Coordinates of C-alpha atoms and ligand atoms in Angstrom, one line a residue:
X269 CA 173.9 13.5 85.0
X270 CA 174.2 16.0 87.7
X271 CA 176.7 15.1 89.9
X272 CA 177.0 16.0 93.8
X273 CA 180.7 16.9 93.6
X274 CA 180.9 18.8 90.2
X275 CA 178.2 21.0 91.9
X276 CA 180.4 21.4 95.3
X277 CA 183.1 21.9 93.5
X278 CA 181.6 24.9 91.5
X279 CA 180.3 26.5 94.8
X280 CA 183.1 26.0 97.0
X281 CA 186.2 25.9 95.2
X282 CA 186.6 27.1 91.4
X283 CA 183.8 29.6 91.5
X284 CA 184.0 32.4 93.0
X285 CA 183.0 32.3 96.9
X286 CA 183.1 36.3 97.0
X287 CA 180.9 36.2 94.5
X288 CA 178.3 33.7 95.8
X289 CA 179.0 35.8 99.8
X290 CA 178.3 38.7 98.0
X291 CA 174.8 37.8 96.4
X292 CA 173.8 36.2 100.0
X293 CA 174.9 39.4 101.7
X294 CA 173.0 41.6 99.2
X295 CA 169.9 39.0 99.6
X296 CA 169.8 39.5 103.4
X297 CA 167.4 42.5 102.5
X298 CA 165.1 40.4 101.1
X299 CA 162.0 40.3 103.7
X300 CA 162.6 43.6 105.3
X301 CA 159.5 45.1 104.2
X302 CA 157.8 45.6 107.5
X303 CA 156.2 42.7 107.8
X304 CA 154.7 43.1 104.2
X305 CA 153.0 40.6 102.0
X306 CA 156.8 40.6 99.9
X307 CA 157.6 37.2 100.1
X308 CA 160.3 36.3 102.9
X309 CA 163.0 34.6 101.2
X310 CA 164.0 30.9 102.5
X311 CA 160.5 30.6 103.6
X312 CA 158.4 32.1 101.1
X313 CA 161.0 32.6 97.9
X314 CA 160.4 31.8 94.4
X315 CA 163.0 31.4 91.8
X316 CA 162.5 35.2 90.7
X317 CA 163.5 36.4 94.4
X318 CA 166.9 34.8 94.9
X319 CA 170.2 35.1 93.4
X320 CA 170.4 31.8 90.8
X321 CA 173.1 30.4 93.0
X322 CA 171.4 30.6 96.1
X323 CA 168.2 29.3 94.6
X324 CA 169.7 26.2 93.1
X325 CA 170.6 25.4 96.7
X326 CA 167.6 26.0 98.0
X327 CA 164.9 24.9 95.5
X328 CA 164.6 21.5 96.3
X329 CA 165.3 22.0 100.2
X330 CA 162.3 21.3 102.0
X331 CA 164.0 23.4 105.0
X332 CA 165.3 26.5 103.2
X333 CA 162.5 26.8 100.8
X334 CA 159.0 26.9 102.4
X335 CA 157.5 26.3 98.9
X336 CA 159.5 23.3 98.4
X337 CA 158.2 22.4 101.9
X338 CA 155.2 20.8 100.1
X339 CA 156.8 19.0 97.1
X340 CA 159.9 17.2 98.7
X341 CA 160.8 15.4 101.5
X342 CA 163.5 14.9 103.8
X343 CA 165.3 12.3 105.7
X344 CA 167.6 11.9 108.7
X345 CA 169.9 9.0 109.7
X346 CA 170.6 8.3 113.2
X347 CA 174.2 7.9 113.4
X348 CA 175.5 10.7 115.7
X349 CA 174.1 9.2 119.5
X350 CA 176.9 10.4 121.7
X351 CA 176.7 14.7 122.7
X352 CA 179.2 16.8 123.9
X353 CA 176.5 19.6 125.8
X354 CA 173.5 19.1 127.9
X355 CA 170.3 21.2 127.4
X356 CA 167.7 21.3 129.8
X357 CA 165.1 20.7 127.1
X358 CA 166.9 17.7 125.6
X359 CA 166.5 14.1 127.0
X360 CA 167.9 11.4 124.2
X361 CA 167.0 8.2 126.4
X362 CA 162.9 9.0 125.6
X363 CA 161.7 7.0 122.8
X364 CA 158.3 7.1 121.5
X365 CA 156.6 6.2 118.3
X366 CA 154.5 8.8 118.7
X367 CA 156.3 11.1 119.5
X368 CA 158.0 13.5 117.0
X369 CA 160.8 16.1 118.5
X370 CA 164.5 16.6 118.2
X371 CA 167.0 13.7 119.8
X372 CA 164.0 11.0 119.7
X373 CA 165.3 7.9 117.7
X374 CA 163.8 4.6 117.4
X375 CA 167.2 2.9 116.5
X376 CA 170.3 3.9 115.8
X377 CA 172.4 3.0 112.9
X378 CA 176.1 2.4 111.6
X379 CA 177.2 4.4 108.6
X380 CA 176.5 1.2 106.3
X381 CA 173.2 1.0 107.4
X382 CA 172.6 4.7 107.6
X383 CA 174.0 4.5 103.6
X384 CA 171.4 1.2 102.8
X385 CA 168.9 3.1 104.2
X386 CA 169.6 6.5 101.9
X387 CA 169.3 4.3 99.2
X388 CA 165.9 2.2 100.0
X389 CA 164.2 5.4 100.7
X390 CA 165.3 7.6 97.7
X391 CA 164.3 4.9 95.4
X392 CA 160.7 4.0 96.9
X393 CA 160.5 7.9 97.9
X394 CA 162.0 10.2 94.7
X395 CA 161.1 13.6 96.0
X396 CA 163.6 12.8 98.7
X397 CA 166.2 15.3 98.1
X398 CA 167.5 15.5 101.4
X399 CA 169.8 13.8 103.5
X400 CA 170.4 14.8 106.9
X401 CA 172.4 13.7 110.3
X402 CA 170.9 15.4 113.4
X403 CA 171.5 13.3 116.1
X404 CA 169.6 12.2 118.4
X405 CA 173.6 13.5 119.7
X406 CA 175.1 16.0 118.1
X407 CA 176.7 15.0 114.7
X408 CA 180.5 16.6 115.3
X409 CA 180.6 14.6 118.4
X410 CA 180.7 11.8 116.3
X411 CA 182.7 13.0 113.4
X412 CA 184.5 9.3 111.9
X413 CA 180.2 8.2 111.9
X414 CA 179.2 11.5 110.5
X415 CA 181.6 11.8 107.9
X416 CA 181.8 8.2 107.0
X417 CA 178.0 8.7 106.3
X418 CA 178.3 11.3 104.1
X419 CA 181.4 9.7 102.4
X420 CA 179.1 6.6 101.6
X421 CA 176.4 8.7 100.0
X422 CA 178.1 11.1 98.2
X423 CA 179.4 8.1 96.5
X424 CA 176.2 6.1 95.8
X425 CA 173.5 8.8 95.5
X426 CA 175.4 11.4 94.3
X427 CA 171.9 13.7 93.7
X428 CA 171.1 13.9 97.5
X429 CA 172.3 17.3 99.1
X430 CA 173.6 16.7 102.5
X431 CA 173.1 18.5 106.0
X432 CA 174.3 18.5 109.4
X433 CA 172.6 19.9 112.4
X434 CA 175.2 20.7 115.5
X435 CA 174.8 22.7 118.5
X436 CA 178.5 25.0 117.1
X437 CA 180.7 23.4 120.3
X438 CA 183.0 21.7 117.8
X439 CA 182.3 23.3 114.6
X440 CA 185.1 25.7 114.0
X441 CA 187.4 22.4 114.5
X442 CA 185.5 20.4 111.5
X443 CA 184.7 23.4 109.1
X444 CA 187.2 22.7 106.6
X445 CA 186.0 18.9 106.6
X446 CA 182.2 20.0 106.7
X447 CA 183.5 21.7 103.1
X448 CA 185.7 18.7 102.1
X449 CA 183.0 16.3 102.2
X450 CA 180.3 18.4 100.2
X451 CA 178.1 19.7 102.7
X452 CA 176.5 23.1 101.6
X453 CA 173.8 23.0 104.3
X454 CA 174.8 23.5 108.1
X455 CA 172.3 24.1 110.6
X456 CA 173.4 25.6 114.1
X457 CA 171.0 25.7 117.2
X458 CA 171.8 29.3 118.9
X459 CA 169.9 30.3 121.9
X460 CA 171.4 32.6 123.4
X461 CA 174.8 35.1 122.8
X462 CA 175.0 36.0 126.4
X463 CA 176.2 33.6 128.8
X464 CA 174.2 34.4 131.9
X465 CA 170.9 33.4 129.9
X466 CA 173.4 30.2 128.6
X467 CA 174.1 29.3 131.8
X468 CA 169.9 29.2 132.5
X469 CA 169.5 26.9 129.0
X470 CA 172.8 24.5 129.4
X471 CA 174.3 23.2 132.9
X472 CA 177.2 22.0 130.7
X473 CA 179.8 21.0 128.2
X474 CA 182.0 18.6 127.4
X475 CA 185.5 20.7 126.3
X476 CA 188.9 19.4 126.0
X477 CA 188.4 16.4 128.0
X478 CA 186.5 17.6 130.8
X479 CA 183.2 18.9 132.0
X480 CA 182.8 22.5 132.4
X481 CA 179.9 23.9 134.0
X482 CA 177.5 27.6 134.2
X483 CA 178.7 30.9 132.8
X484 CA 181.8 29.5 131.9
X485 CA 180.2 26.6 130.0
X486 CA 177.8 29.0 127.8
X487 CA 180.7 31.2 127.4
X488 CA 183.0 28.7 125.6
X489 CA 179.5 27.7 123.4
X490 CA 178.7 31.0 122.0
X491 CA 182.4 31.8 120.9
X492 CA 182.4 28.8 119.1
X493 CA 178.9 29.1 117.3
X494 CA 179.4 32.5 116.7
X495 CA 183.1 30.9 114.9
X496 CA 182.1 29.0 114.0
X497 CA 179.3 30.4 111.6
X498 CA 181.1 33.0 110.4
X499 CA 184.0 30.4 109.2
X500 CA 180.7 28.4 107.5
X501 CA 179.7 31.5 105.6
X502 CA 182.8 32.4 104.3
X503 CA 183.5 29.0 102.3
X504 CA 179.8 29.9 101.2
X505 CA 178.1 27.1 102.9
X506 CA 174.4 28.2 103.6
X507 CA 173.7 28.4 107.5
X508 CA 170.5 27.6 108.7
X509 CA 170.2 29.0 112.9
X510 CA 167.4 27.2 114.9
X511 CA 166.7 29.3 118.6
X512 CA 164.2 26.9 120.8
X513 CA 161.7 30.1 122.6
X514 CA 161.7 29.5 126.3
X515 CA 159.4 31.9 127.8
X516 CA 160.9 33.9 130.1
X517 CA 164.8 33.1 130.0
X518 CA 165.6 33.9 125.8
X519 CA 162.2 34.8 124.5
X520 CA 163.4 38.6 124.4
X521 CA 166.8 37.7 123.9
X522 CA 166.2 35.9 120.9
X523 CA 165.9 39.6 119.0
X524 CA 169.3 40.3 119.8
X525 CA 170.3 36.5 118.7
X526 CA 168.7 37.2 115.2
X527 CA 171.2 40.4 115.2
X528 CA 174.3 38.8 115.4
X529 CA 173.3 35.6 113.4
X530 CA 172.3 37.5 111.0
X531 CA 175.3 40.2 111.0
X532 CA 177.6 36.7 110.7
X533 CA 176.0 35.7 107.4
X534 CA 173.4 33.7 108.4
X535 CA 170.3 32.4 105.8
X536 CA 167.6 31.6 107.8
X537 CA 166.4 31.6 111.6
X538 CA 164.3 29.3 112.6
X539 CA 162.8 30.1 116.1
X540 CA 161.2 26.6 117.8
X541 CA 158.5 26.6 120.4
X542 CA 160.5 24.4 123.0
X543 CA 158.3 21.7 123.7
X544 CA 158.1 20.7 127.1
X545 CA 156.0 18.1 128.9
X546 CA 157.0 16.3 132.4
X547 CA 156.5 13.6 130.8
X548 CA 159.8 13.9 128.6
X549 CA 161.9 14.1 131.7
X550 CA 163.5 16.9 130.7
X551 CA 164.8 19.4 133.2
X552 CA 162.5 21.7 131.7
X553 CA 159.8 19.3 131.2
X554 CA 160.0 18.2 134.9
X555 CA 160.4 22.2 136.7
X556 CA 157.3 23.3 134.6
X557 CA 158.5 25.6 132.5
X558 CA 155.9 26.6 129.9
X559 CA 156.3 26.6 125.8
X560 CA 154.7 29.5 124.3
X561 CA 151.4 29.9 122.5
X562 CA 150.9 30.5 119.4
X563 CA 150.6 34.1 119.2
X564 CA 153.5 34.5 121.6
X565 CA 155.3 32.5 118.9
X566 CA 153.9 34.2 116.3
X567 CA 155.1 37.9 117.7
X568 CA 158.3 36.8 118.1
X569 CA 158.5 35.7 114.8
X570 CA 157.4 38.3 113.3
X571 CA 159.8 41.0 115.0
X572 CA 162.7 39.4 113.7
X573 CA 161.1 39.2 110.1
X574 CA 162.1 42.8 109.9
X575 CA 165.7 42.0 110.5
X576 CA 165.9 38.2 108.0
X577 CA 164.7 35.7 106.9
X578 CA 162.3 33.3 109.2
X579 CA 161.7 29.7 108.9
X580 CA 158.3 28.7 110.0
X581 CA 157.5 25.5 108.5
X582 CA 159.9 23.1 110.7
X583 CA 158.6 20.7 112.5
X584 CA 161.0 19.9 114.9
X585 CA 161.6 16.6 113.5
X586 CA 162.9 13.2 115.1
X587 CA 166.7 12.2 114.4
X588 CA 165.4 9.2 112.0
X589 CA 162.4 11.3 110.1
X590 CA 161.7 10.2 106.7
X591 CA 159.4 12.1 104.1
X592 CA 157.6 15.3 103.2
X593 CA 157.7 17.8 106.3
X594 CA 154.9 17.1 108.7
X595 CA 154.9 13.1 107.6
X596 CA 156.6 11.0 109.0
X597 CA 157.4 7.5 107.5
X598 CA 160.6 5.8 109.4
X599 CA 157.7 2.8 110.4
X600 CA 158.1 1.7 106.2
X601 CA 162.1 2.0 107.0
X602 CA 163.6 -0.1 110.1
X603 CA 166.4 -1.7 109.5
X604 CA 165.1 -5.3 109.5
X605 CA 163.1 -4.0 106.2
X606 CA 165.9 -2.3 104.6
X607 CA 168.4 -4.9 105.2
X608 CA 165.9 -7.6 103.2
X609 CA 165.1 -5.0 100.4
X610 CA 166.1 -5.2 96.9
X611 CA 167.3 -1.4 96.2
X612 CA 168.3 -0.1 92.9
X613 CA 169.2 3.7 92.9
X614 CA 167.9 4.9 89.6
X615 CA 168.9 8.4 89.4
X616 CA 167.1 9.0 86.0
X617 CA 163.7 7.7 87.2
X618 CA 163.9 9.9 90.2
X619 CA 164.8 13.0 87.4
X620 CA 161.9 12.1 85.9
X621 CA 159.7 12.6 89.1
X622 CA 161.1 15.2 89.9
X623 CA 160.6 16.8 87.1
X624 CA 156.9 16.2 87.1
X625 CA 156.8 17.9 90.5
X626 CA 158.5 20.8 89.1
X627 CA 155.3 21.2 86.7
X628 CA 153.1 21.1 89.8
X629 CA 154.8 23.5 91.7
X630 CA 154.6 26.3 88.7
X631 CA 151.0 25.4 88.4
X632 CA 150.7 26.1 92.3
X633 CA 152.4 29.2 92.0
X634 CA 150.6 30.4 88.9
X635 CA 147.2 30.2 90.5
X636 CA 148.4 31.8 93.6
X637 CA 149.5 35.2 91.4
X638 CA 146.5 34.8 89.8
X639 CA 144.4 35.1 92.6
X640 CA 146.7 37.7 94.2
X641 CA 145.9 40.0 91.6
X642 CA 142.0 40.1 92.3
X643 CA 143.3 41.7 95.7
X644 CA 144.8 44.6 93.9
X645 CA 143.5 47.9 94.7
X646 CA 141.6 46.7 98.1
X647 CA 141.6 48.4 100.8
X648 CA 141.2 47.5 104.9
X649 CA 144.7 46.8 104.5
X650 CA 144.3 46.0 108.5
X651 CA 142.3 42.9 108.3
X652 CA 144.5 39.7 108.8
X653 CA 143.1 36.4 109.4
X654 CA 144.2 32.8 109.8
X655 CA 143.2 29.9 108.4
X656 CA 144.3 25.9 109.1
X657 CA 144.3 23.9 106.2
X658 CA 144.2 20.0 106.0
X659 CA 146.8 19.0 103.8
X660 CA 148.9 15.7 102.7
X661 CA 151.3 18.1 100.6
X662 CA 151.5 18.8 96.9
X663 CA 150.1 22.7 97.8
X664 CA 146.4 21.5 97.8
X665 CA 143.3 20.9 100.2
X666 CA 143.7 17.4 100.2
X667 CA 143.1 15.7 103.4
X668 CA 140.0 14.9 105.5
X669 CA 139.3 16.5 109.0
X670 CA 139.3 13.6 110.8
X671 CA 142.7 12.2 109.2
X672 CA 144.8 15.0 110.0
X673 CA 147.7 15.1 112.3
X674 CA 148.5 18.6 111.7
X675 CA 146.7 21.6 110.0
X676 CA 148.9 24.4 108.6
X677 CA 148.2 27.8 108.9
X678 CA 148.4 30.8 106.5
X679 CA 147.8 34.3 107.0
X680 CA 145.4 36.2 104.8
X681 CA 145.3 40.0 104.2
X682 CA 145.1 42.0 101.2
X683 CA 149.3 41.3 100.4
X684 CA 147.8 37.4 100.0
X685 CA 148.3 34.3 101.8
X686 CA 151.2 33.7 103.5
X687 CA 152.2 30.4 105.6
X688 CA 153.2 31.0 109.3
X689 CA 153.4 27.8 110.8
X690 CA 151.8 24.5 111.7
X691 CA 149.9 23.3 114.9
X692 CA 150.3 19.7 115.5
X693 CA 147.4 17.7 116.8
X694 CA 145.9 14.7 117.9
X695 CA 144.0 12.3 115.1
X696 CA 140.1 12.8 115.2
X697 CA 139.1 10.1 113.8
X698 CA 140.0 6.9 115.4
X699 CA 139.4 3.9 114.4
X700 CA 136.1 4.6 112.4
X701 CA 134.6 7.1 115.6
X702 CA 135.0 10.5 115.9
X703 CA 136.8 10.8 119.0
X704 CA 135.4 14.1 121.4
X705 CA 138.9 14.6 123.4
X706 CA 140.7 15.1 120.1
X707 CA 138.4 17.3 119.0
X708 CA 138.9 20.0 121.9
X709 CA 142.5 19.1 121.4
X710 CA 142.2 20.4 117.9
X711 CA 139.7 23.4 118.3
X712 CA 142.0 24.8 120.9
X713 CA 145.1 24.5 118.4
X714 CA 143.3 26.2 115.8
X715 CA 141.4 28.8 118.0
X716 CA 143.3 31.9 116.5
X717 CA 142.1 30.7 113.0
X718 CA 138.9 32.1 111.2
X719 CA 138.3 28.8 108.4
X720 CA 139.3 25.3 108.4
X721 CA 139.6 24.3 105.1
X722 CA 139.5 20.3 105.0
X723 CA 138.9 17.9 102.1
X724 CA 136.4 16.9 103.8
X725 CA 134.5 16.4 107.0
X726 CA 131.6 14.7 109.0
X727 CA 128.6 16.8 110.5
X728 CA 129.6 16.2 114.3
X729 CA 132.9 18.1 114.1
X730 CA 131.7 20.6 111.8
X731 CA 128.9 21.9 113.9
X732 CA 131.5 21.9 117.3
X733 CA 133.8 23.9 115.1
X734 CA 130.9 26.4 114.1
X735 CA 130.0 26.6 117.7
X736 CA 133.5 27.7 118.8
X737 CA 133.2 30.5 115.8
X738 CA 136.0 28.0 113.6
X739 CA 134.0 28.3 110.0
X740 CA 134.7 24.6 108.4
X741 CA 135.1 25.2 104.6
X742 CA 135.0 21.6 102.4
X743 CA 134.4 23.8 99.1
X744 CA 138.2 23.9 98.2
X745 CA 138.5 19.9 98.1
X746 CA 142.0 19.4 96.4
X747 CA 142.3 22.4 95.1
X748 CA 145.6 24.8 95.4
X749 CA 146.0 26.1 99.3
X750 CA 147.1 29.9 98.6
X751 CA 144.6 30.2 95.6
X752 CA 141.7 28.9 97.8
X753 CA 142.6 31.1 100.8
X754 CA 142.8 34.4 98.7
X755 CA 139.3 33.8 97.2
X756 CA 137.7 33.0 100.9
X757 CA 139.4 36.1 102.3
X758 CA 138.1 38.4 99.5
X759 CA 134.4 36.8 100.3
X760 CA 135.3 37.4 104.0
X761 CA 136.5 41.2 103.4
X762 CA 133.6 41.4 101.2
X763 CA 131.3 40.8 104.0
X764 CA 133.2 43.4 106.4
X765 CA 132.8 46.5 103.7
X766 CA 129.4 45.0 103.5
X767 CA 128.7 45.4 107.2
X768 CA 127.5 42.0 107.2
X769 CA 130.1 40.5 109.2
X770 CA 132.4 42.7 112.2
X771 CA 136.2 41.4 112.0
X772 CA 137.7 41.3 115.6
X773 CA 140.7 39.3 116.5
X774 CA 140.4 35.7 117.4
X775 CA 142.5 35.2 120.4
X776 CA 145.4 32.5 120.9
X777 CA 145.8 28.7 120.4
X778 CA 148.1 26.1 122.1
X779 CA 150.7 24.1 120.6
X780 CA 151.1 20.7 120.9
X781 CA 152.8 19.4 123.9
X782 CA 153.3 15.9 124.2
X783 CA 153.7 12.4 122.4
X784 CA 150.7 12.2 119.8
X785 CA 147.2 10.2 120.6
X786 CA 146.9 8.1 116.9
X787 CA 144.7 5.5 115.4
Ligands
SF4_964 S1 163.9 19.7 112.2 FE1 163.3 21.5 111.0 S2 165.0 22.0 109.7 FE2 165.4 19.9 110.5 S3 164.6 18.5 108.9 FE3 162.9 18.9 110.3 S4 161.9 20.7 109.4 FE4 163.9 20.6 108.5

């Protein structure tokens, strides 16, 4: 039985940490291919492109491992509400069911609760993995709660990694307790290293007892994220930096953000759209500033690629999210239904599971090489294309047109298909009907994209999508995503060396704003 401390232990303490620093420095070039097809580790790595070490911490993280993304899920427990820093995108007092975005919580919940809870979900849920505390405050303003939390599942589901989410004021303070209790994954919002842009982002912090406001606010907050990561990575803990993009005050910034993050030991960057709606009551929400599109996103993304690894499956996920990436299941868990459950945490059934999804994940990745290898030798090395795929998870085409709250997106070119994101939209099909405003909704989410590929779909919003050039593809009905998307883009270049189709760019898409319109 594989026990939570015995593997903390070996990472933190007796093993060497050099050693493990050393093999995450020498990974860090890992990606830096130009923008190539190479897989981007964190997102896109197998268990051939990382370091052992780093992959046992990473291949069942549905966060640090895009592939995993598909096969396990996640969970937060809401039992950090009080924050020490105001952002002007954040507003903890909105709650919405529909709504799915950082610091939203339905309820919040004492450490015993939070612990019940861990329990009732791994056992009904078994690819749960992870366990999470990300608010809706910040976590190391409420460090007895936090670490309570953690204490209480270490003990009783010892098989659960554990991860905190903080926005770096306290951290250097709690690093050698973030280590004590077992946490190997620490994720640090970052959205700036210069305080003038700071002082645009955060009006201020709470800091030794009193409120400290502007420049000098954001001055105190990067020193301490920028501590405070570099005191994470050298006790080998893997550090995750999310940037929210807030066109025009750190959308060119952000370059030089992935720079020192990444020159501080950093894993992974995860740059956000900020999501911003005046309906949020957000400063931001209510002064209209803008998010970014998706190919504004996209660029951004892609610049820093060059320079580490990117994240681009999150989802900017509620405080209280339960399940795979993308789902969202906290409805099945509220603490009336937990409290009156029966749980038994059976560690070897949830093995088991787990071990089955291991076999499905091989046979996704098999395919994919497969495929890839029918590419080799083509030329037009130039012609990239997206495509939005329907999914429920497991790596296949499994989920109807009308059904889907989100479609993810790969890119296709003759390096294969890689995923680049996810555009959130609002359900077509309600109740029965096909509903006409979700349906502009969704074309303009997925405007940029060449294919749809759905399990399946009804003629009405196939023939809107062919009008707005969107071709919808039902022929890949639960088959494996990346497999499916290489044959349709050989077909597609196929038909551009044939003359029989011009490529040109598509354009750009929106991303989802506001709380969610569902049946
Ligand atoms: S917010 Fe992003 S990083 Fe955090 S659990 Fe959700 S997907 Fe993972």
């Amino acid at each position: 039985m594989e026990s939570l401390v015995t593997e903390t232990v070996d990472v933190g303490g007796a093993q060497n940490i050099d050693e493990v620093m050393q093999k995450v420095a020498e990974h860090k070039g890992c990606g830096t291919s130009g923008g190539s097809g190479k897989a981007s580790c964190g997102t896109a790595a197998g268990e051939n492109d990382l370091p052992q070490e780093i992959w046992d911490k990473v291949k069942n993280h549905p966060c640090y491992s895009e592939e995993a993304h598909h096969h396990y899920a996640r969970m937060h427990v809401a039992v950090a509400p009080a924050c020490n820093i105001q952002c002007n995108y954040c507003n903890r007092k909105y709650d919405c069911a529909n709504e799915s975005r950082p610091g939203v919580v339905s309820e919040k919940l004492t450490p015993e609760q939070a612990s019940k809870k861990v329990l009732a979900v791994a056992s009904t849920i078994p690819q749960m993995t992870v366990l999470g505390i990300a608010g809706p405050g910040d976590p190391l303003a409420n460090p007895e709660k936090t670490f309570k939390t953690f204490e209480l599942i270490a003990k009783t589901a010892p098989d659960i990694k554990l991860c905190l989410s903080t926005n770096g004021l306290a951290l250097p303070e709690h690093v050698d307790t973030i280590a004590k209790f077992n946490v190997d994954h620490v994720t640090i919002t970052i959205n700036m290293v210069d305080p003038d842009i700071g002082a645009q982002i955060y009006p201020w912090i709470f800091w030794n007892r009193k409120r400290i406001f502007g420049r000098e606010a954001a001055e105190i907050l990067t020193q301490h994220q920028m501590r405070g990561l570099e005191m994470l990575t050298e006790r080998g803990i893997l550090c995750k930096v999310n940037s929210v993009m807030i066109p025009g005050i750190n959308d060119k910034h952000l370059v030089e953000v992935n720079k020192a993050v990444k020159s501080r030991g950093a894993f992974l960057h995860n740059i956000m759209p900020l999501i911003s709606s005046p309906e949020h009551g957000t400063v931001f929400g209510l002064n209209g500033q803008r998010g970014p599109t998706a190919q504004e996103l996209k660029h951004l993304q892609d610049s820093c690629e060059g320079e580490m690894n990117m994240m681009r499956h999150c989802r900017q996920c509620r405080a209280d999210a339960v399940g795979l990436l993308g789902e969202d299941r906290s409805a099945e868990f509220t603490t009336d239904k937990i409290m009156a459950m029966e749980v038994t945490y059976d560690l070897e059934s949830r093995q088991a599971y787990q071990a089955q999804v291991e076999i499905e994940r091989q046979k996704v990745a098999a395919a994919k090489n497969a495929e890839l290898n029918t590419l080799a030798g083509e030329g037009n090395e130039d012609v990239k294309i997206l495509i939005a795929v329907a999914t429920k998870g497991s790596g296949r085409v499994n989920e109807h047109f009308g059904h889907a709250k989100e479609f993810q997106i790969y890119e296709c070119s003759t390096k294969g298909a890689k995923f680049i994101g996810h555009r959130r939209v609002d359900l077509y099909c309600q109740g029965g009907y096909g509903e006409e405003d979700s349906l502009e909704t969704i074309i303009r989410a997925i405007n940029d994209c060449t294919a749809v590929f759905v399990a399946k779909i009804g003629g009405c919003p196939k023939n809107d999508l062919l009008k707005a050039g969107i071709d919808p593809v039902d022929e890949f009905a639960f088959e494996f995503i990346e497999q499916s998307a290489i044959t349709y883009f050989k077909r597609y270049l196929d038909k551009v060396n044939s003359g029989e189709i011009v490529h040109e760019e598509r354009g750009d898409a929106t991303l989802r704003q506001g709380a969610f319109i569902t049946a």
